[in-house]
Amino acid sequence: MGIIAMKFGGSSDAAGFRRVRRIVERQGGRVYVVLSAPGKRHPNDFKMTDLLCRAHGGDGGALGEIHLRFSEIARALGLGDANGWLAELDASIARSAGWAASRGEWVCARMFARYCGMPFVDAAKLIHFDAAGRLLREPTQRVGTAVLEHTYARLLRRLKPLKNAVIPGFYGATAQGEIRTFPRGGSDITGALLGAALSAKRYENWTDVDGLLSADPTVCTRAIHHEAVSYRQMRQLSLAGARVLHPD
Ligand code: ASP
């Protein structure tokens, strides 16, 4: 049975965690799971990453909200309290903007790993950024393949011996151990990197909406589902604003 890399967004509450666990367990075999931070539970809600950025800027209310949300999830899942992880978060929130922004994925993946009894592997040890904070070619950047090759080699070395693992999305680290993040929504990039590095049979990108639509359904009520798209079409759709998959 081949390797499957899976990235999940939308695990914003305990029900989301339960859903993700069911999907992962149904898959069985060699599954590597990438998680993003909790997102919005309703239109007026805040994304965890935004709360963390505000907390890094000194917003005590945002920090309180972060505690509340993670504690609620931990309690509902029977993980006891999330105090240990949250104390670590409090102590380090001022460290750097990248560090703070990445902690939503970090806590989320730690909690999910414990909930499923799977090993947690920190993305800081897997995803390598150069000193300028680059990993990939981006529209405005051209990077040699060396940086990316380094990431692939680490992913292979550290993950191949494990039957499965939970990895936080969205961030990595420089050789000096400084945390760097991808652009927003970048946990998709982590998932795709895992799939490529491990020569996975399949990369699955799960979101909290069903399928891929031809247009934004809040604007165009006649949007239709795409049954299948090519990589090129997917990239064009993402660049045009389809949010289900990051263009990179
Ligand atoms: N949590 C990050 C964001 O809100 C990354 C992600 O969700 O993929 O952009």
PDB file of C-alpha atoms and ligand atoms in Angstrom:
ATOM      1  CA  MET A   1       0.000   0.000   0.000  1.00  0.00           C
ATOM      2  CA  GLY A   2       1.386   3.380  -0.983  1.00  0.00           C
ATOM      3  CA  ILE A   3       1.991   6.464   1.100  1.00  0.00           C
ATOM      4  CA  ILE A   4      -0.770   9.069   1.416  1.00  0.00           C
ATOM      5  CA  ALA A   5      -0.093  12.670   2.427  1.00  0.00           C
ATOM      6  CA  MET A   6      -3.156  14.468   3.767  1.00  0.00           C
ATOM      7  CA  LYS A   7      -3.581  18.102   4.686  1.00  0.00           C
ATOM      8  CA  PHE A   8      -6.586  19.232   6.691  1.00  0.00           C
ATOM      9  CA  GLY A   9      -7.945  22.718   7.102  1.00  0.00           C
ATOM     10  CA  GLY A  10     -11.098  23.603   8.960  1.00  0.00           C
ATOM     11  CA  SER A  11     -10.385  21.557  12.099  1.00  0.00           C
ATOM     12  CA  SER A  12     -11.634  24.534  14.058  1.00  0.00           C
ATOM     13  CA  ASP A  13     -13.337  22.756  16.933  1.00  0.00           C
ATOM     14  CA  ALA A  14     -13.616  19.357  18.624  1.00  0.00           C
ATOM     15  CA  ALA A  15     -16.129  18.153  16.008  1.00  0.00           C
ATOM     16  CA  GLY A  16     -13.581  19.005  13.311  1.00  0.00           C
ATOM     17  CA  PHE A  17     -10.881  16.990  15.114  1.00  0.00           C
ATOM     18  CA  ARG A  18     -13.218  13.999  15.364  1.00  0.00           C
ATOM     19  CA  ARG A  19     -14.057  14.227  11.670  1.00  0.00           C
ATOM     20  CA  VAL A  20     -10.374  14.375  10.713  1.00  0.00           C
ATOM     21  CA  ARG A  21      -9.561  11.390  12.906  1.00  0.00           C
ATOM     22  CA  ARG A  22     -12.327   9.340  11.272  1.00  0.00           C
ATOM     23  CA  ILE A  23     -11.025  10.181   7.791  1.00  0.00           C
ATOM     24  CA  VAL A  24      -7.433   9.346   8.739  1.00  0.00           C
ATOM     25  CA  GLU A  25      -8.366   6.069  10.430  1.00  0.00           C
ATOM     26  CA  ARG A  26     -10.542   5.033   7.510  1.00  0.00           C
ATOM     27  CA  GLN A  27      -7.536   5.489   5.266  1.00  0.00           C
ATOM     28  CA  GLY A  28      -5.245   3.332   7.421  1.00  0.00           C
ATOM     29  CA  GLY A  29      -1.769   2.382   6.162  1.00  0.00           C
ATOM     30  CA  ARG A  30       1.050   4.876   5.825  1.00  0.00           C
ATOM     31  CA  VAL A  31      -0.597   8.245   6.308  1.00  0.00           C
ATOM     32  CA  TYR A  32       1.170  11.531   7.044  1.00  0.00           C
ATOM     33  CA  VAL A  33      -1.161  14.223   8.308  1.00  0.00           C
ATOM     34  CA  VAL A  34      -0.544  17.964   7.990  1.00  0.00           C
ATOM     35  CA  LEU A  35      -2.784  20.280   9.990  1.00  0.00           C
ATOM     36  CA  SER A  36      -3.415  23.987   9.754  1.00  0.00           C
ATOM     37  CA  ALA A  37      -4.468  26.091  12.741  1.00  0.00           C
ATOM     38  CA  PRO A  38      -8.136  26.339  13.720  1.00  0.00           C
ATOM     39  CA  GLY A  39     -10.016  28.591  11.321  1.00  0.00           C
ATOM     40  CA  LYS A  40     -13.281  30.492  11.626  1.00  0.00           C
ATOM     41  CA  ARG A  41     -16.249  28.668  13.164  1.00  0.00           C
ATOM     42  CA  HIS A  42     -18.711  31.252  11.820  1.00  0.00           C
ATOM     43  CA  PRO A  43     -18.450  34.350   9.589  1.00  0.00           C
ATOM     44  CA  ASN A  44     -17.755  36.751  12.499  1.00  0.00           C
ATOM     45  CA  ASP A  45     -15.142  34.527  14.104  1.00  0.00           C
ATOM     46  CA  PHE A  46     -11.340  35.047  14.028  1.00  0.00           C
ATOM     47  CA  LYS A  47      -8.760  32.702  12.576  1.00  0.00           C
ATOM     48  CA  MET A  48      -6.350  31.393  15.192  1.00  0.00           C
ATOM     49  CA  THR A  49      -3.401  32.735  13.192  1.00  0.00           C
ATOM     50  CA  ASP A  50      -4.850  36.256  13.288  1.00  0.00           C
ATOM     51  CA  LEU A  51      -5.387  35.992  17.056  1.00  0.00           C
ATOM     52  CA  LEU A  52      -1.766  34.880  17.478  1.00  0.00           C
ATOM     53  CA  CYS A  53      -0.473  37.827  15.438  1.00  0.00           C
ATOM     54  CA  ARG A  54      -2.515  40.167  17.627  1.00  0.00           C
ATOM     55  CA  ALA A  55      -1.281  38.456  20.789  1.00  0.00           C
ATOM     56  CA  HIS A  56       2.304  38.898  19.564  1.00  0.00           C
ATOM     57  CA  GLY A  57       1.533  42.624  19.250  1.00  0.00           C
ATOM     58  CA  GLY A  58       0.532  42.687  22.953  1.00  0.00           C
ATOM     59  CA  ASP A  59      -3.237  42.146  22.701  1.00  0.00           C
ATOM     60  CA  GLY A  60      -4.089  40.361  25.963  1.00  0.00           C
ATOM     61  CA  GLY A  61      -7.697  39.807  24.882  1.00  0.00           C
ATOM     62  CA  ALA A  62      -6.515  37.828  21.844  1.00  0.00           C
ATOM     63  CA  LEU A  63      -4.305  35.674  24.064  1.00  0.00           C
ATOM     64  CA  GLY A  64      -7.282  34.975  26.331  1.00  0.00           C
ATOM     65  CA  GLU A  65      -9.379  33.955  23.317  1.00  0.00           C
ATOM     66  CA  ILE A  66      -6.605  31.588  22.143  1.00  0.00           C
ATOM     67  CA  HIS A  67      -6.538  29.909  25.574  1.00  0.00           C
ATOM     68  CA  LEU A  68     -10.282  29.549  25.598  1.00  0.00           C
ATOM     69  CA  ARG A  69     -10.491  27.955  22.155  1.00  0.00           C
ATOM     70  CA  PHE A  70      -7.681  25.447  22.633  1.00  0.00           C
ATOM     71  CA  SER A  71      -8.823  24.547  26.158  1.00  0.00           C
ATOM     72  CA  GLU A  72     -12.360  23.942  24.907  1.00  0.00           C
ATOM     73  CA  ILE A  73     -11.104  21.584  22.188  1.00  0.00           C
ATOM     74  CA  ALA A  74      -8.775  19.735  24.586  1.00  0.00           C
ATOM     75  CA  ARG A  75     -11.518  19.267  27.150  1.00  0.00           C
ATOM     76  CA  ALA A  76     -14.091  18.096  24.614  1.00  0.00           C
ATOM     77  CA  LEU A  77     -11.643  15.537  23.236  1.00  0.00           C
ATOM     78  CA  GLY A  78     -10.774  14.202  26.681  1.00  0.00           C
ATOM     79  CA  LEU A  79      -7.170  15.400  26.478  1.00  0.00           C
ATOM     80  CA  GLY A  80      -7.330  16.929  29.940  1.00  0.00           C
ATOM     81  CA  ASP A  81      -6.365  20.577  29.780  1.00  0.00           C
ATOM     82  CA  ALA A  82      -4.062  22.193  27.255  1.00  0.00           C
ATOM     83  CA  ASN A  83      -2.181  24.044  30.007  1.00  0.00           C
ATOM     84  CA  GLY A  84       1.298  22.728  29.219  1.00  0.00           C
ATOM     85  CA  TRP A  85       1.153  23.746  25.560  1.00  0.00           C
ATOM     86  CA  LEU A  86      -0.505  27.054  26.376  1.00  0.00           C
ATOM     87  CA  ALA A  87       2.051  27.909  29.049  1.00  0.00           C
ATOM     88  CA  GLU A  88       4.787  27.312  26.468  1.00  0.00           C
ATOM     89  CA  LEU A  89       2.903  29.559  24.070  1.00  0.00           C
ATOM     90  CA  ASP A  90       2.553  32.360  26.645  1.00  0.00           C
ATOM     91  CA  ALA A  91       6.217  32.233  27.522  1.00  0.00           C
ATOM     92  CA  SER A  92       7.318  32.574  23.904  1.00  0.00           C
ATOM     93  CA  ILE A  93       4.655  34.708  22.216  1.00  0.00           C
ATOM     94  CA  ALA A  94       6.952  37.769  22.072  1.00  0.00           C
ATOM     95  CA  ARG A  95       9.848  35.815  20.542  1.00  0.00           C
ATOM     96  CA  SER A  96       9.229  36.755  16.888  1.00  0.00           C
ATOM     97  CA  ALA A  97       6.303  37.382  14.557  1.00  0.00           C
ATOM     98  CA  GLY A  98       6.980  34.147  12.647  1.00  0.00           C
ATOM     99  CA  TRP A  99       7.203  32.138  15.838  1.00  0.00           C
ATOM    100  CA  ALA A 100       3.924  33.540  17.160  1.00  0.00           C
ATOM    101  CA  ALA A 101       2.069  33.055  13.848  1.00  0.00           C
ATOM    102  CA  SER A 102       3.181  29.418  13.652  1.00  0.00           C
ATOM    103  CA  ARG A 103       1.978  28.400  17.125  1.00  0.00           C
ATOM    104  CA  GLY A 104      -1.613  27.705  16.035  1.00  0.00           C
ATOM    105  CA  GLU A 105      -0.407  24.892  13.777  1.00  0.00           C
ATOM    106  CA  TRP A 106       2.029  23.719  16.466  1.00  0.00           C
ATOM    107  CA  VAL A 107      -0.577  23.397  19.259  1.00  0.00           C
ATOM    108  CA  CYS A 108      -3.176  21.967  16.879  1.00  0.00           C
ATOM    109  CA  ALA A 109      -0.836  19.238  15.583  1.00  0.00           C
ATOM    110  CA  ARG A 110       0.346  18.373  19.104  1.00  0.00           C
ATOM    111  CA  MET A 111      -3.236  17.983  20.272  1.00  0.00           C
ATOM    112  CA  PHE A 112      -4.245  15.912  17.265  1.00  0.00           C
ATOM    113  CA  ALA A 113      -1.186  13.644  17.594  1.00  0.00           C
ATOM    114  CA  ARG A 114      -2.070  12.938  21.216  1.00  0.00           C
ATOM    115  CA  TYR A 115      -5.745  12.433  20.356  1.00  0.00           C
ATOM    116  CA  CYS A 116      -4.878   9.838  17.678  1.00  0.00           C
ATOM    117  CA  GLY A 117      -1.856   8.285  19.380  1.00  0.00           C
ATOM    118  CA  MET A 118       0.356   9.187  16.414  1.00  0.00           C
ATOM    119  CA  PRO A 119       3.889  10.657  16.567  1.00  0.00           C
ATOM    120  CA  PHE A 120       4.234  14.456  16.275  1.00  0.00           C
ATOM    121  CA  VAL A 121       7.135  15.738  14.176  1.00  0.00           C
ATOM    122  CA  ASP A 122       7.861  19.470  14.338  1.00  0.00           C
ATOM    123  CA  ALA A 123       7.950  21.192  10.938  1.00  0.00           C
ATOM    124  CA  ALA A 124      10.902  23.272  12.199  1.00  0.00           C
ATOM    125  CA  LYS A 125      12.978  20.102  11.840  1.00  0.00           C
ATOM    126  CA  LEU A 126      11.638  19.274   8.399  1.00  0.00           C
ATOM    127  CA  ILE A 127      11.023  22.367   6.307  1.00  0.00           C
ATOM    128  CA  HIS A 128      14.169  24.329   5.603  1.00  0.00           C
ATOM    129  CA  PHE A 129      14.135  28.022   4.736  1.00  0.00           C
ATOM    130  CA  ASP A 130      17.242  29.915   3.663  1.00  0.00           C
ATOM    131  CA  ALA A 131      18.426  32.958   5.617  1.00  0.00           C
ATOM    132  CA  ALA A 132      16.266  35.230   3.453  1.00  0.00           C
ATOM    133  CA  GLY A 133      13.199  33.175   4.430  1.00  0.00           C
ATOM    134  CA  ARG A 134      12.787  31.534   1.032  1.00  0.00           C
ATOM    135  CA  LEU A 135      11.964  27.962   0.310  1.00  0.00           C
ATOM    136  CA  LEU A 136      10.222  27.918  -3.001  1.00  0.00           C
ATOM    137  CA  ARG A 137      10.123  29.789  -6.214  1.00  0.00           C
ATOM    138  CA  GLU A 138       7.522  32.452  -5.783  1.00  0.00           C
ATOM    139  CA  PRO A 139       6.355  34.812  -8.501  1.00  0.00           C
ATOM    140  CA  THR A 140       8.849  37.440  -7.385  1.00  0.00           C
ATOM    141  CA  GLN A 141      11.655  35.119  -6.302  1.00  0.00           C
ATOM    142  CA  ARG A 142      13.921  32.660  -7.989  1.00  0.00           C
ATOM    143  CA  VAL A 143      15.669  30.252  -5.709  1.00  0.00           C
ATOM    144  CA  GLY A 144      18.055  27.519  -6.714  1.00  0.00           C
ATOM    145  CA  THR A 145      16.831  23.995  -6.103  1.00  0.00           C
ATOM    146  CA  ALA A 146      19.332  23.508  -3.246  1.00  0.00           C
ATOM    147  CA  VAL A 147      17.030  24.906  -0.553  1.00  0.00           C
ATOM    148  CA  LEU A 148      14.147  22.704  -1.621  1.00  0.00           C
ATOM    149  CA  GLU A 149      16.370  19.636  -1.998  1.00  0.00           C
ATOM    150  CA  HIS A 150      17.471  20.097   1.594  1.00  0.00           C
ATOM    151  CA  THR A 151      13.828  20.012   2.721  1.00  0.00           C
ATOM    152  CA  TYR A 152      13.099  16.902   0.650  1.00  0.00           C
ATOM    153  CA  ALA A 153      16.118  15.115   2.127  1.00  0.00           C
ATOM    154  CA  ARG A 154      15.045  15.936   5.689  1.00  0.00           C
ATOM    155  CA  LEU A 155      11.444  14.900   5.094  1.00  0.00           C
ATOM    156  CA  LEU A 156      12.593  11.581   3.707  1.00  0.00           C
ATOM    157  CA  ARG A 157      15.122  10.928   6.446  1.00  0.00           C
ATOM    158  CA  ARG A 158      12.849  11.764   9.360  1.00  0.00           C
ATOM    159  CA  LEU A 159       9.468  10.566   8.132  1.00  0.00           C
ATOM    160  CA  LYS A 160      10.235   7.428   6.135  1.00  0.00           C
ATOM    161  CA  PRO A 161      11.075   5.366   9.275  1.00  0.00           C
ATOM    162  CA  LEU A 162       7.682   6.293  10.806  1.00  0.00           C
ATOM    163  CA  LYS A 163       4.531   4.469   9.731  1.00  0.00           C
ATOM    164  CA  ASN A 164       2.540   7.661  10.189  1.00  0.00           C
ATOM    165  CA  ALA A 165       2.984  11.110  11.707  1.00  0.00           C
ATOM    166  CA  VAL A 166       1.279  14.424  12.404  1.00  0.00           C
ATOM    167  CA  ILE A 167       3.088  17.522  11.155  1.00  0.00           C
ATOM    168  CA  PRO A 168       2.096  21.165  11.668  1.00  0.00           C
ATOM    169  CA  GLY A 169       1.663  23.069   8.399  1.00  0.00           C
ATOM    170  CA  PHE A 170       2.550  26.646   7.416  1.00  0.00           C
ATOM    171  CA  TYR A 171       6.074  26.959   8.820  1.00  0.00           C
ATOM    172  CA  GLY A 172       9.645  25.762   8.871  1.00  0.00           C
ATOM    173  CA  ALA A 173      12.946  27.111  10.147  1.00  0.00           C
ATOM    174  CA  THR A 174      16.281  28.466   8.980  1.00  0.00           C
ATOM    175  CA  ALA A 175      19.555  26.701   9.756  1.00  0.00           C
ATOM    176  CA  GLN A 176      19.800  28.990  12.809  1.00  0.00           C
ATOM    177  CA  GLY A 177      16.462  27.675  14.073  1.00  0.00           C
ATOM    178  CA  GLU A 178      14.467  30.840  13.349  1.00  0.00           C
ATOM    179  CA  ILE A 179      10.873  30.069  12.503  1.00  0.00           C
ATOM    180  CA  ARG A 180       9.686  31.253   9.085  1.00  0.00           C
ATOM    181  CA  THR A 181       6.175  30.966   7.674  1.00  0.00           C
ATOM    182  CA  PHE A 182       4.778  30.502   4.188  1.00  0.00           C
ATOM    183  CA  PRO A 183       2.298  33.019   2.808  1.00  0.00           C
ATOM    184  CA  ARG A 184      -1.153  32.833   4.414  1.00  0.00           C
ATOM    185  CA  GLY A 185      -2.988  29.605   3.677  1.00  0.00           C
ATOM    186  CA  GLY A 186       0.409  27.972   3.256  1.00  0.00           C
ATOM    187  CA  SER A 187      -0.280  24.702   5.096  1.00  0.00           C
ATOM    188  CA  ASP A 188      -1.263  23.425   1.647  1.00  0.00           C
ATOM    189  CA  ILE A 189       2.368  23.955   0.624  1.00  0.00           C
ATOM    190  CA  THR A 190       3.602  21.837   3.552  1.00  0.00           C
ATOM    191  CA  GLY A 191       1.216  19.047   2.547  1.00  0.00           C
ATOM    192  CA  ALA A 192       2.319  19.122  -1.085  1.00  0.00           C
ATOM    193  CA  LEU A 193       6.002  19.100  -0.079  1.00  0.00           C
ATOM    194  CA  LEU A 194       5.427  15.984   2.022  1.00  0.00           C
ATOM    195  CA  GLY A 195       3.663  14.270  -0.840  1.00  0.00           C
ATOM    196  CA  ALA A 196       6.482  15.094  -3.254  1.00  0.00           C
ATOM    197  CA  ALA A 197       9.345  14.242  -0.886  1.00  0.00           C
ATOM    198  CA  LEU A 198       7.870  10.874   0.121  1.00  0.00           C
ATOM    199  CA  SER A 199       6.812   9.971  -3.452  1.00  0.00           C
ATOM    200  CA  ALA A 200       3.291   9.562  -2.095  1.00  0.00           C
ATOM    201  CA  LYS A 201       0.740   7.648  -4.098  1.00  0.00           C
ATOM    202  CA  ARG A 202      -1.642  10.530  -3.451  1.00  0.00           C
ATOM    203  CA  TYR A 203      -1.798  13.971  -1.888  1.00  0.00           C
ATOM    204  CA  GLU A 204      -5.200  14.825  -0.421  1.00  0.00           C
ATOM    205  CA  ASN A 205      -6.071  18.414   0.420  1.00  0.00           C
ATOM    206  CA  TRP A 206      -9.119  18.488   2.679  1.00  0.00           C
ATOM    207  CA  THR A 207     -10.965  21.717   3.397  1.00  0.00           C
ATOM    208  CA  ASP A 208     -14.210  22.594   5.138  1.00  0.00           C
ATOM    209  CA  VAL A 209     -16.075  23.010   1.839  1.00  0.00           C
ATOM    210  CA  ASP A 210     -17.077  20.308  -0.619  1.00  0.00           C
ATOM    211  CA  GLY A 211     -15.250  20.192  -3.912  1.00  0.00           C
ATOM    212  CA  LEU A 212     -13.977  22.846  -6.260  1.00  0.00           C
ATOM    213  CA  LEU A 213     -16.414  25.320  -7.784  1.00  0.00           C
ATOM    214  CA  SER A 214     -16.139  27.199 -11.064  1.00  0.00           C
ATOM    215  CA  ALA A 215     -16.771  30.547  -9.302  1.00  0.00           C
ATOM    216  CA  ASP A 216     -17.226  32.028  -5.835  1.00  0.00           C
ATOM    217  CA  PRO A 217     -20.709  30.739  -4.840  1.00  0.00           C
ATOM    218  CA  THR A 218     -21.363  33.819  -2.699  1.00  0.00           C
ATOM    219  CA  VAL A 219     -21.083  35.932  -5.874  1.00  0.00           C
ATOM    220  CA  CYS A 220     -22.244  33.562  -8.584  1.00  0.00           C
ATOM    221  CA  THR A 221     -25.180  31.378  -7.617  1.00  0.00           C
ATOM    222  CA  ARG A 222     -24.824  29.299 -10.783  1.00  0.00           C
ATOM    223  CA  ALA A 223     -21.298  28.092  -9.952  1.00  0.00           C
ATOM    224  CA  ILE A 224     -20.816  24.435 -10.834  1.00  0.00           C
ATOM    225  CA  HIS A 225     -18.560  21.734  -9.370  1.00  0.00           C
ATOM    226  CA  HIS A 226     -15.458  20.739 -11.301  1.00  0.00           C
ATOM    227  CA  GLU A 227     -15.215  16.955 -11.413  1.00  0.00           C
ATOM    228  CA  ALA A 228     -11.544  17.118 -12.341  1.00  0.00           C
ATOM    229  CA  VAL A 229      -9.019  19.788 -13.273  1.00  0.00           C
ATOM    230  CA  SER A 230      -5.463  19.724 -14.568  1.00  0.00           C
ATOM    231  CA  TYR A 231      -2.618  21.185 -12.503  1.00  0.00           C
ATOM    232  CA  ARG A 232      -2.507  24.138 -14.871  1.00  0.00           C
ATOM    233  CA  GLN A 233      -6.248  24.812 -14.486  1.00  0.00           C
ATOM    234  CA  MET A 234      -6.006  24.426 -10.701  1.00  0.00           C
ATOM    235  CA  ARG A 235      -3.189  26.935 -10.574  1.00  0.00           C
ATOM    236  CA  GLN A 236      -5.141  29.410 -12.706  1.00  0.00           C
ATOM    237  CA  LEU A 237      -8.182  29.004 -10.478  1.00  0.00           C
ATOM    238  CA  SER A 238      -6.127  29.526  -7.295  1.00  0.00           C
ATOM    239  CA  LEU A 239      -4.386  32.558  -8.736  1.00  0.00           C
ATOM    240  CA  ALA A 240      -7.805  33.920  -9.676  1.00  0.00           C
ATOM    241  CA  GLY A 241      -8.952  33.600  -6.051  1.00  0.00           C
ATOM    242  CA  ALA A 242     -10.237  30.032  -5.553  1.00  0.00           C
ATOM    243  CA  ARG A 243      -9.215  29.520  -1.937  1.00  0.00           C
ATOM    244  CA  VAL A 244      -9.455  25.740  -1.674  1.00  0.00           C
ATOM    245  CA  LEU A 245      -5.827  25.247  -2.748  1.00  0.00           C
ATOM    246  CA  HIS A 246      -2.864  27.587  -2.367  1.00  0.00           C
ATOM    247  CA  PRO A 247      -1.432  28.565  -5.784  1.00  0.00           C
ATOM    248  CA  ASP A 248       2.129  27.662  -4.742  1.00  0.00           C
TER     249      ASP A 248
HETATM  250  N1  ASP B   1      -2.990  29.227   9.640  1.00  0.00           N
HETATM  251  C1  ASP B   1      -2.426  29.856   8.472  1.00  0.00           C
HETATM  252  C2  ASP B   1      -3.381  30.901   7.928  1.00  0.00           C
HETATM  253  O1  ASP B   1      -4.372  31.206   8.572  1.00  0.00           O
HETATM  254  C3  ASP B   1      -2.010  28.864   7.433  1.00  0.00           C
HETATM  255  C4  ASP B   1      -3.094  27.978   6.891  1.00  0.00           C
HETATM  256  O2  ASP B   1      -4.224  28.006   7.380  1.00  0.00           O
HETATM  257  O3  ASP B   1      -2.820  27.235   5.961  1.00  0.00           O
HETATM  258  O4  ASP B   1      -3.104  31.465   6.900  1.00  0.00           O
END
